[in-house]
Amino acid sequence: GQQLNQSPQSMFIQEGEDVSMNCTSSSIFNTWLWYKQDPGEGPVLLIALYKAGELTSNGRLTAQFGITRKDSFLNISASIPSDVGIYFCAGFGGATNKLIFGTGTLLAVQP
Amino acid sequence: IAGITQAPTSQILAAGRRMTLRCTQDMRHNAMYWYRQDLGLGLRLIHYSNTAGTTGKGEVPDGYSVSRANTDDFPLTLASAVPSQTSVYFCASSAGLNTEAFFGQGTRLTVV
């Protein structure tokens, strides 16, 4: 089936550092979404991307929809302790156009 | 505005029992989804519905069934629960295809 490969699996950084994570797909996606999940909670939408090449920011977060439509990245600048959580990419597209998720990136920020 | 409401929040269930997880949204979204989340495996799509009256299979549909009698409700049924169905279940909805999806708080199900 369709797969979204998300990397890295985990990151352990110091407060104030910048972070980058990405997702790649074997098939074309029409929409890329980035979510954050805190422990015991459901995923919360951070950024939605709708067009190839689109670059969108939400505060310290920036995400881009790759020009090939098969990848996306999320950057977090000047990380703070509350950035801790699991970040997921998700997308609509491929043969089925269902919403599927990457396996997540666990982010730990040391004060 | 409630958004998406899931019930119950958690449940311990004996193997072989039937169980229905409830999901209700008040955003008049057309599409709804059920995912299960297991450690190290992210969120895997169980079933989805693009509009009331239609449903489709996701990545891991076996052992689960859904119905979509109206726009607001999308229950997930385990006909005969097995321990491998122990997981956290999330319901989500979106206005339509290719639009952002919003999630409920999850149901933690333990099958013993």
mmCIF file of C-alpha atoms in Angstrom:
data_model
loop_
_atom_site.group_PDB
_atom_site.id
_atom_site.type_symbol
_atom_site.label_atom_id
_atom_site.label_comp_id
_atom_site.label_asym_id
_atom_site.label_seq_id
_atom_site.Cartn_x
_atom_site.Cartn_y
_atom_site.Cartn_z
ATOM 1 C CA GLY A 1 0.000 0.000 0.000
ATOM 2 C CA GLN A 2 0.931 3.662 0.058
ATOM 3 C CA GLN A 3 3.644 4.659 2.444
ATOM 4 C CA LEU A 4 4.857 7.905 3.872
ATOM 5 C CA ASN A 5 8.457 7.734 5.020
ATOM 6 C CA GLN A 6 9.070 10.234 7.785
ATOM 7 C CA SER A 7 12.492 11.106 9.174
ATOM 8 C CA PRO A 8 14.118 11.332 11.533
ATOM 9 C CA GLN A 9 12.306 8.953 13.898
ATOM 10 C CA SER A 10 13.427 10.990 16.907
ATOM 11 C CA MET A 11 15.389 14.109 17.756
ATOM 12 C CA PHE A 12 16.893 15.254 21.034
ATOM 13 C CA ILE A 13 17.908 18.900 20.932
ATOM 14 C CA GLN A 14 18.749 21.872 23.130
ATOM 15 C CA GLU A 15 16.323 24.718 23.622
ATOM 16 C CA GLY A 16 16.922 27.406 21.015
ATOM 17 C CA GLU A 17 18.071 25.048 18.266
ATOM 18 C CA ASP A 18 16.338 24.795 14.903
ATOM 19 C CA VAL A 19 14.726 21.523 13.863
ATOM 20 C CA SER A 20 13.964 20.022 10.482
ATOM 21 C CA MET A 21 11.980 16.901 9.617
ATOM 22 C CA ASN A 22 10.668 15.576 6.330
ATOM 23 C CA CYS A 23 8.340 13.147 4.633
ATOM 24 C CA THR A 24 8.655 11.397 1.319
ATOM 25 C CA SER A 25 6.172 9.349 -0.653
ATOM 26 C CA SER A 26 6.406 6.901 -3.504
ATOM 27 C CA SER A 27 3.353 8.508 -5.117
ATOM 28 C CA ILE A 28 2.091 12.023 -5.767
ATOM 29 C CA PHE A 29 0.131 13.800 -3.065
ATOM 30 C CA ASN A 30 -2.448 16.540 -3.560
ATOM 31 C CA THR A 31 -2.342 17.888 -0.020
ATOM 32 C CA TRP A 32 0.256 17.710 2.743
ATOM 33 C CA LEU A 33 -0.641 18.221 6.384
ATOM 34 C CA TRP A 34 1.581 18.506 9.439
ATOM 35 C CA TYR A 35 0.283 17.590 12.908
ATOM 36 C CA LYS A 36 1.607 17.636 16.465
ATOM 37 C CA GLN A 37 0.477 15.182 19.108
ATOM 38 C CA ASP A 38 0.941 15.702 22.835
ATOM 39 C CA PRO A 39 0.785 12.728 25.225
ATOM 40 C CA GLY A 40 -2.762 11.481 25.749
ATOM 41 C CA GLU A 41 -4.191 13.844 23.149
ATOM 42 C CA GLY A 42 -5.332 13.641 19.568
ATOM 43 C CA PRO A 43 -3.191 15.105 16.766
ATOM 44 C CA VAL A 44 -3.579 18.847 16.262
ATOM 45 C CA LEU A 45 -3.170 20.410 12.837
ATOM 46 C CA LEU A 46 -0.177 22.754 12.501
ATOM 47 C CA ILE A 47 0.071 23.555 8.809
ATOM 48 C CA ALA A 48 -1.797 22.563 5.639
ATOM 49 C CA LEU A 49 -0.205 22.741 2.162
ATOM 50 C CA TYR A 50 -2.228 22.581 -1.039
ATOM 51 C CA LYS A 51 0.052 23.453 -3.967
ATOM 52 C CA ALA A 52 3.377 22.117 -5.186
ATOM 53 C CA GLY A 53 6.121 24.520 -4.145
ATOM 54 C CA GLU A 54 3.955 26.195 -1.516
ATOM 55 C CA LEU A 55 5.845 27.506 1.514
ATOM 56 C CA THR A 56 3.705 28.299 4.563
ATOM 57 C CA SER A 57 4.556 29.589 8.025
ATOM 58 C CA ASN A 58 2.739 29.400 11.333
ATOM 59 C CA GLY A 59 4.731 31.316 13.942
ATOM 60 C CA ARG A 60 8.070 29.540 14.354
ATOM 61 C CA LEU A 61 6.960 26.714 12.078
ATOM 62 C CA THR A 62 7.557 26.637 8.338
ATOM 63 C CA ALA A 63 6.522 23.868 5.968
ATOM 64 C CA GLN A 64 6.923 23.338 2.253
ATOM 65 C CA PHE A 65 5.111 21.224 -0.319
ATOM 66 C CA GLY A 66 7.802 19.709 -2.515
ATOM 67 C CA ILE A 67 7.854 20.622 -6.169
ATOM 68 C CA THR A 68 7.650 16.967 -7.200
ATOM 69 C CA ARG A 69 4.540 16.575 -4.969
ATOM 70 C CA LYS A 70 6.212 13.557 -3.372
ATOM 71 C CA ASP A 71 7.752 15.231 -0.357
ATOM 72 C CA SER A 72 7.317 17.866 2.319
ATOM 73 C CA PHE A 73 9.401 19.264 5.159
ATOM 74 C CA LEU A 74 8.666 20.990 8.445
ATOM 75 C CA ASN A 75 11.096 23.361 10.143
ATOM 76 C CA ILE A 76 10.825 24.630 13.704
ATOM 77 C CA SER A 77 13.008 27.598 14.550
ATOM 78 C CA ALA A 78 14.319 28.499 18.011
ATOM 79 C CA SER A 79 12.792 25.483 19.720
ATOM 80 C CA ILE A 80 11.256 25.802 23.189
ATOM 81 C CA PRO A 81 10.349 23.115 25.748
ATOM 82 C CA SER A 82 6.665 23.132 24.789
ATOM 83 C CA ASP A 83 7.632 21.978 21.278
ATOM 84 C CA VAL A 84 8.103 18.514 22.771
ATOM 85 C CA GLY A 85 5.793 15.949 21.206
ATOM 86 C CA ILE A 86 5.328 13.719 18.202
ATOM 87 C CA TYR A 87 5.088 15.368 14.801
ATOM 88 C CA PHE A 88 3.273 13.627 11.966
ATOM 89 C CA CYS A 89 3.090 14.342 8.300
ATOM 90 C CA ALA A 90 -0.063 13.268 6.479
ATOM 91 C CA GLY A 91 -1.326 13.491 2.956
ATOM 92 C CA PHE A 92 -4.161 12.962 0.554
ATOM 93 C CA GLY A 93 -3.185 11.468 -2.720
ATOM 94 C CA GLY A 94 -1.827 8.499 -4.569
ATOM 95 C CA ALA A 95 -4.078 5.874 -6.062
ATOM 96 C CA THR A 96 -6.731 5.990 -3.350
ATOM 97 C CA ASN A 97 -6.787 9.628 -2.256
ATOM 98 C CA LYS A 98 -7.185 8.553 1.371
ATOM 99 C CA LEU A 99 -5.617 10.498 4.234
ATOM 100 C CA ILE A 100 -2.574 8.535 5.348
ATOM 101 C CA PHE A 101 0.053 9.313 7.964
ATOM 102 C CA GLY A 102 3.781 9.042 8.378
ATOM 103 C CA THR A 103 5.191 7.143 11.352
ATOM 104 C CA GLY A 104 6.037 10.296 13.271
ATOM 105 C CA THR A 105 9.056 12.167 14.613
ATOM 106 C CA LEU A 106 9.501 12.286 18.376
ATOM 107 C CA LEU A 107 10.963 15.638 19.436
ATOM 108 C CA ALA A 108 12.556 16.155 22.835
ATOM 109 C CA VAL A 109 13.804 19.619 23.821
ATOM 110 C CA GLN A 110 16.173 20.027 26.722
ATOM 111 C CA PRO A 111 15.899 23.385 28.539
ATOM 112 C CA ILE B 1 -18.185 24.296 19.597
ATOM 113 C CA ALA B 2 -17.461 20.660 20.463
ATOM 114 C CA GLY B 3 -15.802 19.632 17.194
ATOM 115 C CA ILE B 4 -15.370 15.884 17.350
ATOM 116 C CA THR B 5 -16.498 13.857 20.326
ATOM 117 C CA GLN B 6 -15.437 10.277 20.938
ATOM 118 C CA ALA B 7 -16.882 7.897 23.510
ATOM 119 C CA PRO B 8 -15.911 6.150 25.634
ATOM 120 C CA THR B 9 -12.591 7.735 26.628
ATOM 121 C CA SER B 10 -11.253 4.353 27.637
ATOM 122 C CA GLN B 11 -12.517 0.819 27.915
ATOM 123 C CA ILE B 12 -11.304 -2.568 29.076
ATOM 124 C CA LEU B 13 -13.017 -5.298 27.116
ATOM 125 C CA ALA B 14 -13.037 -9.076 27.401
ATOM 126 C CA ALA B 15 -11.923 -10.926 24.281
ATOM 127 C CA GLY B 16 -14.832 -12.131 22.188
ATOM 128 C CA ARG B 17 -17.102 -9.252 23.210
ATOM 129 C CA ARG B 18 -18.721 -6.850 20.802
ATOM 130 C CA MET B 19 -17.911 -3.166 21.178
ATOM 131 C CA THR B 20 -18.932 0.025 19.397
ATOM 132 C CA LEU B 21 -16.793 3.146 19.589
ATOM 133 C CA ARG B 22 -18.799 6.280 19.013
ATOM 134 C CA CYS B 23 -17.768 9.370 17.069
ATOM 135 C CA THR B 24 -19.860 12.486 16.517
ATOM 136 C CA GLN B 25 -18.905 15.719 14.798
ATOM 137 C CA ASP B 26 -20.814 19.000 14.716
ATOM 138 C CA MET B 27 -18.914 20.687 11.882
ATOM 139 C CA ARG B 28 -21.084 19.239 9.088
ATOM 140 C CA HIS B 29 -17.984 17.692 7.571
ATOM 141 C CA ASN B 30 -18.541 15.298 4.701
ATOM 142 C CA ALA B 31 -15.600 12.981 5.314
ATOM 143 C CA MET B 32 -14.882 10.978 8.467
ATOM 144 C CA TYR B 33 -12.114 8.558 9.370
ATOM 145 C CA TRP B 34 -11.137 5.973 11.967
ATOM 146 C CA TYR B 35 -7.484 5.375 12.811
ATOM 147 C CA ARG B 36 -5.710 3.178 15.287
ATOM 148 C CA GLN B 37 -2.444 4.250 16.842
ATOM 149 C CA ASP B 38 0.073 1.722 18.086
ATOM 150 C CA LEU B 39 3.539 2.395 19.440
ATOM 151 C CA GLY B 40 6.044 2.805 16.626
ATOM 152 C CA LEU B 41 3.420 2.449 13.898
ATOM 153 C CA GLY B 42 1.916 5.909 13.730
ATOM 154 C CA LEU B 43 -1.731 6.248 12.762
ATOM 155 C CA ARG B 44 -3.162 3.592 10.481
ATOM 156 C CA LEU B 45 -6.435 4.086 8.655
ATOM 157 C CA ILE B 46 -9.097 1.498 9.486
ATOM 158 C CA HIS B 47 -12.158 2.749 7.583
ATOM 159 C CA TYR B 48 -13.309 6.010 6.119
ATOM 160 C CA SER B 49 -16.411 7.642 4.726
ATOM 161 C CA ASN B 50 -16.335 10.359 2.071
ATOM 162 C CA THR B 51 -19.995 11.248 2.592
ATOM 163 C CA ALA B 52 -23.065 10.033 4.451
ATOM 164 C CA GLY B 53 -24.209 6.674 3.123
ATOM 165 C CA THR B 54 -20.792 5.585 1.829
ATOM 166 C CA THR B 55 -17.849 3.862 3.510
ATOM 167 C CA GLY B 56 -14.518 2.466 2.398
ATOM 168 C CA LYS B 57 -11.719 0.281 3.721
ATOM 169 C CA GLY B 58 -8.430 1.679 4.909
ATOM 170 C CA GLU B 59 -5.096 -0.026 5.536
ATOM 171 C CA VAL B 60 -6.211 -2.281 8.427
ATOM 172 C CA PRO B 61 -9.980 -2.945 8.107
ATOM 173 C CA ASP B 62 -10.127 -6.597 9.225
ATOM 174 C CA GLY B 63 -12.135 -7.154 12.389
ATOM 175 C CA TYR B 64 -13.816 -3.737 12.179
ATOM 176 C CA SER B 65 -16.982 -2.426 10.589
ATOM 177 C CA VAL B 66 -18.428 1.069 10.228
ATOM 178 C CA SER B 67 -21.654 2.716 9.176
ATOM 179 C CA ARG B 68 -22.500 6.268 8.138
ATOM 180 C CA ALA B 69 -26.243 6.681 8.422
ATOM 181 C CA ASN B 70 -25.990 10.474 8.702
ATOM 182 C CA THR B 71 -23.429 13.266 8.390
ATOM 183 C CA ASP B 72 -22.634 13.612 12.085
ATOM 184 C CA ASP B 73 -22.062 10.052 13.319
ATOM 185 C CA PHE B 74 -19.500 7.430 12.332
ATOM 186 C CA PRO B 75 -19.472 4.483 14.779
ATOM 187 C CA LEU B 76 -16.769 1.819 14.659
ATOM 188 C CA THR B 77 -17.750 -1.711 15.683
ATOM 189 C CA LEU B 78 -15.564 -4.592 16.772
ATOM 190 C CA ALA B 79 -17.773 -7.643 16.294
ATOM 191 C CA SER B 80 -15.637 -9.996 18.401
ATOM 192 C CA ALA B 81 -12.707 -8.256 20.027
ATOM 193 C CA VAL B 82 -9.235 -9.821 20.099
ATOM 194 C CA PRO B 83 -6.175 -8.745 22.117
ATOM 195 C CA SER B 84 -4.408 -7.456 18.979
ATOM 196 C CA GLN B 85 -7.105 -4.790 18.785
ATOM 197 C CA THR B 86 -5.741 -3.212 21.948
ATOM 198 C CA SER B 87 -4.864 0.276 20.768
ATOM 199 C CA VAL B 88 -5.765 3.940 20.893
ATOM 200 C CA TYR B 89 -8.492 4.755 18.386
ATOM 201 C CA PHE B 90 -8.899 8.182 16.841
ATOM 202 C CA CYS B 91 -11.807 9.510 14.858
ATOM 203 C CA ALA B 92 -11.286 12.435 12.491
ATOM 204 C CA SER B 93 -13.317 14.483 10.050
ATOM 205 C CA SER B 94 -12.657 16.814 7.148
ATOM 206 C CA ALA B 95 -14.859 19.036 5.015
ATOM 207 C CA GLY B 96 -13.977 16.890 2.021
ATOM 208 C CA LEU B 97 -11.153 15.264 0.140
ATOM 209 C CA ASN B 98 -7.863 17.127 0.159
ATOM 210 C CA THR B 99 -8.861 19.356 3.079
ATOM 211 C CA GLU B 100 -7.451 19.407 6.568
ATOM 212 C CA ALA B 101 -8.714 16.781 9.015
ATOM 213 C CA PHE B 102 -9.506 17.385 12.679
ATOM 214 C CA PHE B 103 -9.217 14.752 15.375
ATOM 215 C CA GLY B 104 -11.088 13.676 18.468
ATOM 216 C CA GLN B 105 -9.366 12.992 21.767
ATOM 217 C CA GLY B 106 -9.164 9.260 21.235
ATOM 218 C CA THR B 107 -10.482 6.081 22.847
ATOM 219 C CA ARG B 108 -8.005 3.862 24.656
ATOM 220 C CA LEU B 109 -9.186 0.258 24.243
ATOM 221 C CA THR B 110 -7.656 -2.697 26.049
ATOM 222 C CA VAL B 111 -8.794 -6.191 25.075
ATOM 223 C CA VAL B 112 -7.941 -8.842 27.655
#
